CSV table of C-alpha atoms in Angstrom, one decimal:
chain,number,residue,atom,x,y,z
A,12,UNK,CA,0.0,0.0,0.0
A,13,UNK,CA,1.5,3.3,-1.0
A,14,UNK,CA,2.2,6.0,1.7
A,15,UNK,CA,3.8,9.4,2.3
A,16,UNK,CA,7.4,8.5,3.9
A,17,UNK,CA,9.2,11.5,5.6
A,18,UNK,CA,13.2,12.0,6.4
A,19,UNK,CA,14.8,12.6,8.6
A,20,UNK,CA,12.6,11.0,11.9
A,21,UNK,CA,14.3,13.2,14.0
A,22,UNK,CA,16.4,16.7,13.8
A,23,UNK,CA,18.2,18.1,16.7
A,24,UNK,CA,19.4,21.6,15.8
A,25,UNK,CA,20.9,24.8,16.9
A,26,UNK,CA,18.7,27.7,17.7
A,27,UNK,CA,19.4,30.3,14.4
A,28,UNK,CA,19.8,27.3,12.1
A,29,UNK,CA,18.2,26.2,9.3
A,30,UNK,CA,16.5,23.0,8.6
A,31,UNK,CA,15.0,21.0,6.1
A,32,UNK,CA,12.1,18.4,6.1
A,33,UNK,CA,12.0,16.4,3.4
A,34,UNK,CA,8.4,14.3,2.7
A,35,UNK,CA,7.8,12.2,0.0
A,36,UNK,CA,3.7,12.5,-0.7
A,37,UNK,CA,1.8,9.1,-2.5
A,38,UNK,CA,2.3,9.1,-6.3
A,39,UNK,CA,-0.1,10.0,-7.7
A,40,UNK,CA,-1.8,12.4,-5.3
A,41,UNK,CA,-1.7,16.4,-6.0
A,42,UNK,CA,-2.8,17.7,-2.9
A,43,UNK,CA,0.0,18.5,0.0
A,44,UNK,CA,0.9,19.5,3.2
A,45,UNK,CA,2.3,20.4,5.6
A,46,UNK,CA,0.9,20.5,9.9
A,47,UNK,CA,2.8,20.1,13.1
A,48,UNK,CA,2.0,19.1,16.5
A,49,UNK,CA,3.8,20.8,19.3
A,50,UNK,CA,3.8,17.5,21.8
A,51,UNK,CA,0.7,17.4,24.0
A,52,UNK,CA,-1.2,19.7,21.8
A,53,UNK,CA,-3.1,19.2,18.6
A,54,UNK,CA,-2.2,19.0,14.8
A,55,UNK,CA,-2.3,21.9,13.5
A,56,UNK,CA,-2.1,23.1,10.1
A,57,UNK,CA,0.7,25.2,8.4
A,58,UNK,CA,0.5,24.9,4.5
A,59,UNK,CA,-0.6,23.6,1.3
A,60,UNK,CA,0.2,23.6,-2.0
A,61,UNK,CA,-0.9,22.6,-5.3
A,62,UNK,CA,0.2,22.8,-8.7
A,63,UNK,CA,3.1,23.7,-7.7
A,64,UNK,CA,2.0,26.9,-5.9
A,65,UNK,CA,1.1,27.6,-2.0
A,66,UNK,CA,-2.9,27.3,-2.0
A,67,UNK,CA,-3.1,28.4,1.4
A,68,UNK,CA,-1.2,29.3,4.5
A,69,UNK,CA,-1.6,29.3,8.4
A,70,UNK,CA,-1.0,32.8,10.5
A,71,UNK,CA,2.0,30.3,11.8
A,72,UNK,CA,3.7,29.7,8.4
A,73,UNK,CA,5.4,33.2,8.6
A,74,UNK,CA,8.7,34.5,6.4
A,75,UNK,CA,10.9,31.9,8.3
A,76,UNK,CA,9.0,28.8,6.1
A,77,UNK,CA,8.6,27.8,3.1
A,78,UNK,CA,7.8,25.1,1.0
A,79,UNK,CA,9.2,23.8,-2.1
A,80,UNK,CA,8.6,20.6,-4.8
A,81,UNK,CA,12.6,20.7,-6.3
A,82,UNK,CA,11.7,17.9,-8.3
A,83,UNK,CA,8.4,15.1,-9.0
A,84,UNK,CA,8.5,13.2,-5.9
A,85,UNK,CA,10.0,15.2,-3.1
A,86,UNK,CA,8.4,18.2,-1.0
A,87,UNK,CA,10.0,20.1,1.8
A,88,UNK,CA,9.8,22.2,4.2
A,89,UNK,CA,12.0,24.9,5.1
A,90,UNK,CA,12.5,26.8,8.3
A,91,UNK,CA,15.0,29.4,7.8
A,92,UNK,CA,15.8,30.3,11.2
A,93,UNK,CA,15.1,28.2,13.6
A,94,UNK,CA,13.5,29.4,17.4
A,95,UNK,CA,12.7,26.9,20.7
A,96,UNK,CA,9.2,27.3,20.0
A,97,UNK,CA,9.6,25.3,16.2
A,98,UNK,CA,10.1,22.2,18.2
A,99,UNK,CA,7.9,20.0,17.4
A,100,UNK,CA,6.4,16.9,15.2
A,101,UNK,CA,6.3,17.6,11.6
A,102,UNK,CA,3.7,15.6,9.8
A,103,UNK,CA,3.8,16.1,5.8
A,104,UNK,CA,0.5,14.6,3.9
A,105,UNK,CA,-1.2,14.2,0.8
A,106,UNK,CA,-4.0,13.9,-0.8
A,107,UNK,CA,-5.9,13.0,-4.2
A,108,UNK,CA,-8.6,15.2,-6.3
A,109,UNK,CA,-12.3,14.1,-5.2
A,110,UNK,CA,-11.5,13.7,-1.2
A,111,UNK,CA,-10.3,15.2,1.3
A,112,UNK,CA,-8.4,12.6,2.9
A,113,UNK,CA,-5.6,12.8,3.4
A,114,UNK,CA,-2.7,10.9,4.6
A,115,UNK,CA,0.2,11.4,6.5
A,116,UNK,CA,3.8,10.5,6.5
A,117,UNK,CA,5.0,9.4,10.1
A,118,UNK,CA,6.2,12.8,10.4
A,119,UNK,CA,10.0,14.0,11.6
A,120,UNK,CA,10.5,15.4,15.0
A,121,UNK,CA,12.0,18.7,15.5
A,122,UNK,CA,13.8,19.6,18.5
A,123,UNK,CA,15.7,23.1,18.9
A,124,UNK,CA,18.0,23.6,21.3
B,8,UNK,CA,-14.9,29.0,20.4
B,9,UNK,CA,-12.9,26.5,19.4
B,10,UNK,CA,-13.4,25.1,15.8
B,11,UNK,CA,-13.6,21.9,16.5
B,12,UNK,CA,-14.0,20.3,19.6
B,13,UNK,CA,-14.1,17.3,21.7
B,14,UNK,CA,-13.9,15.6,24.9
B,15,UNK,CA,-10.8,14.7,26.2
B,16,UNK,CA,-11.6,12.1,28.3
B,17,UNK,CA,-9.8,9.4,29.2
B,18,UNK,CA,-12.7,6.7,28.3
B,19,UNK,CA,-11.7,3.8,29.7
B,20,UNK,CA,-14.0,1.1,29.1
B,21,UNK,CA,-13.4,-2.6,29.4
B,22,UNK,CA,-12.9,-5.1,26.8
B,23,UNK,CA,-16.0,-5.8,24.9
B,24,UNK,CA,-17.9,-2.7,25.5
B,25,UNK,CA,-19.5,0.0,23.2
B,26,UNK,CA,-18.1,4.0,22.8
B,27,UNK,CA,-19.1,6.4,21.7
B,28,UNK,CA,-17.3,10.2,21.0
B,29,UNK,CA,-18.7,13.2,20.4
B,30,UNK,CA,-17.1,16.1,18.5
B,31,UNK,CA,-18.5,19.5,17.2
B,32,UNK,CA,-17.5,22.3,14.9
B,33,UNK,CA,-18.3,25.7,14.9
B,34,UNK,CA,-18.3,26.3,11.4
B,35,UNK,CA,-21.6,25.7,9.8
B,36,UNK,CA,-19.7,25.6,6.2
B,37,UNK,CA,-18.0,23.0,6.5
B,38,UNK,CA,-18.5,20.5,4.3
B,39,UNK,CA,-16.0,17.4,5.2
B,40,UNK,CA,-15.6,15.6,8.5
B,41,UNK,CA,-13.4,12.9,9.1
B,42,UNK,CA,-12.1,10.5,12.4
B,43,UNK,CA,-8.5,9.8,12.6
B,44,UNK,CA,-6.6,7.7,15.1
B,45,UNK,CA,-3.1,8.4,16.3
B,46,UNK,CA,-1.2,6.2,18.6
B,47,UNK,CA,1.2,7.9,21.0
B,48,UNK,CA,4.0,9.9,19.3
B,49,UNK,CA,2.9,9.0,15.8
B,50,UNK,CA,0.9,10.7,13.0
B,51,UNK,CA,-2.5,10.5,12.3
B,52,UNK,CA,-4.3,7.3,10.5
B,53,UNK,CA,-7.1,8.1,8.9
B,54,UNK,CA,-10.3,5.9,10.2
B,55,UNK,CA,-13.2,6.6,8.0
B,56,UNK,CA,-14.7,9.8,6.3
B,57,UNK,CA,-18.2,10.9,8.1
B,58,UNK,CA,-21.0,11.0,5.0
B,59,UNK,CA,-23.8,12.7,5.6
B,60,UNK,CA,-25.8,9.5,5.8
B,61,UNK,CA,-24.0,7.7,8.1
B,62,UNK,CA,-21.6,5.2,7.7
B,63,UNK,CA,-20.1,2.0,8.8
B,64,UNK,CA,-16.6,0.1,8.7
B,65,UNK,CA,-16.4,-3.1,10.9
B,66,UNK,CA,-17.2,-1.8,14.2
B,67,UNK,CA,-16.7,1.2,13.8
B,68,UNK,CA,-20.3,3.7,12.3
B,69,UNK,CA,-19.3,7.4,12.1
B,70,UNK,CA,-22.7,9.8,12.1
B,71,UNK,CA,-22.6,13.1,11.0
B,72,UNK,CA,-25.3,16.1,12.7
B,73,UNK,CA,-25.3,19.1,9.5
B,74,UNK,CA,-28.3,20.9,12.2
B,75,UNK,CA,-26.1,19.9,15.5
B,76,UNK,CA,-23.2,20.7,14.3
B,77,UNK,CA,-21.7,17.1,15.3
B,78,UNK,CA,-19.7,14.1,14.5
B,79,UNK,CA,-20.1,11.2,16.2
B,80,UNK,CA,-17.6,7.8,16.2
B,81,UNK,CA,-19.2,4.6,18.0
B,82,UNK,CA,-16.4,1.6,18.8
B,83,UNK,CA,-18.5,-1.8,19.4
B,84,UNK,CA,-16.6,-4.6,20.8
B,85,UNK,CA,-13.9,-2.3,21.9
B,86,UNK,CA,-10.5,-4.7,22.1
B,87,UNK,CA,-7.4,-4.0,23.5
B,88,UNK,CA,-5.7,-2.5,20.1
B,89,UNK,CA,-8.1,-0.1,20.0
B,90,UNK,CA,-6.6,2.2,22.9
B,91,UNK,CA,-5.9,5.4,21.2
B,92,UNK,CA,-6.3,8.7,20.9
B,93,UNK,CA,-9.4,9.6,18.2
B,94,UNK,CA,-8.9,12.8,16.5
B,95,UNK,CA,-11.9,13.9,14.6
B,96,UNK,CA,-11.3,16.6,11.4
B,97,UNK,CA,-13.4,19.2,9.5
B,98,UNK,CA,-13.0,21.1,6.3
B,99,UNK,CA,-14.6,23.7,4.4
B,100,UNK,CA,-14.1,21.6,1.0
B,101,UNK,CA,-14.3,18.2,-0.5
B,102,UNK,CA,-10.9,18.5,-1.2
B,103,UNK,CA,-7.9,19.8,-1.2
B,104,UNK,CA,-8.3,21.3,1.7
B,105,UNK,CA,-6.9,22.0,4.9
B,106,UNK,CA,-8.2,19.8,7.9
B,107,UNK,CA,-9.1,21.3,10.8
B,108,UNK,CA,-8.4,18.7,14.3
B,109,UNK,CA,-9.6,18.7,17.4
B,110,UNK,CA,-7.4,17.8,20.8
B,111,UNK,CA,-8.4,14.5,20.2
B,112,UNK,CA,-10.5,12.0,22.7
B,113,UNK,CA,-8.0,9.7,24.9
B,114,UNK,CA,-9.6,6.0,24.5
B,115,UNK,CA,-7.8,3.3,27.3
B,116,UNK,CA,-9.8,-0.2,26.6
B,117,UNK,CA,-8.3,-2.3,29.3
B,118,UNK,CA,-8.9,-6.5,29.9
């Protein structure tokens, strides 16, 4: 069964630096995002794009993120300067036309020290 | 007022029994509702969609309230594996959309 797979499973990183998530979404889906989950709160949403473009944005996903698709199968996202407050799980997901389900990758914990 | 919202619990309920979780959203334009499960630390699974007329996987039925404003999820025959935490989503499209969670219901089914 296919399924969004996301690297690394955990970053530990300097306040100030910059990190990338990568996320590979299900093939032939054309629908993704991008949510986090600070730990004992709730998923929340940051992103998503489509057709190669940003289709919508959270009040959270300020100038210090952004998203990219560099090539057919990978999407990331960037955080270009990292504070305490970014740590948290990063869960990347996709979705097909039709639905709105969507599915998520097992995510990639973020902790800033 | 939150957007979505749910109980917290813990339910814990014994092996065997019947659940049921509530979860309600404040915006009367949304249009897709969804249950998730996510086991500690990992991401959300996605259960089953909510249709307007009700539907039904296994033991699982998910009921949806347009004039409420409610979801509902009901577990029969609760087993051990089902211990979770159930996240129930809403959007304002059928798709391509973000989803919208609640905090999630903590469910402890215990022998």
């Amino acid at each position: 069964e296919p399924e969004v797979t996301q690297t690394p499973s955990h970053q530990v990183t300097q306040m100030g630096q910059e990190v990338i998530l990568r996320c590979v979404p299900i093939s032939n889906h054309l629908y993704f995002y991008w949510y986090r989950q600070i730990l004992g709160q709730k998923v929340e949403f940051l992103v998503s794009f489509y057709n190669n473009e940003i289709s919508e944005k959270s009040e959270i996903f300020d100038d210090q993120f952004s998203v990219e698709r560099p090539d057919g199968s990978n999407f990331t996202l960037k955080i270009r300067s990292t504070k305490l407050e970014d740590s948290a799980m990063y869960f990347c997901a996709s979705g097909t036309s039709g639905t709105n389900e969507q599915f998520f990758g097992p995510g990639t914990r973020l902790t800033v020290l | 007022r939150k957007e979505v919202e749910q109980d917290p619990g813990p339910f814990n309920v014994p092996e065997g029994a019947t659940v049921a979780f509530n979860c309600t959203y404040s915006n009367s334009a949304s249009q897709s509702f969804f249950w998730y499960r996510q086991d500690c630390r990992k991401e959300p699974k996605l259960l089953m969609s909510v249709y307007s007329s009700g539907n039904e996987d296994g033991r699982f039925t998910a009921q949806l309230n347009r004039a409420s404003q409610y979801i509902s999820l009901l577990i029969r025959d609760s087993k051990l594996s089902d211990s979770a935490t159930y996240l129930c989503a809403a959007s304002l499209m059928e798709y391509g959309n973000k989803l919208v969670f609640g905090a999630g219901t903590i469910l402890r089914v215990k022998s």
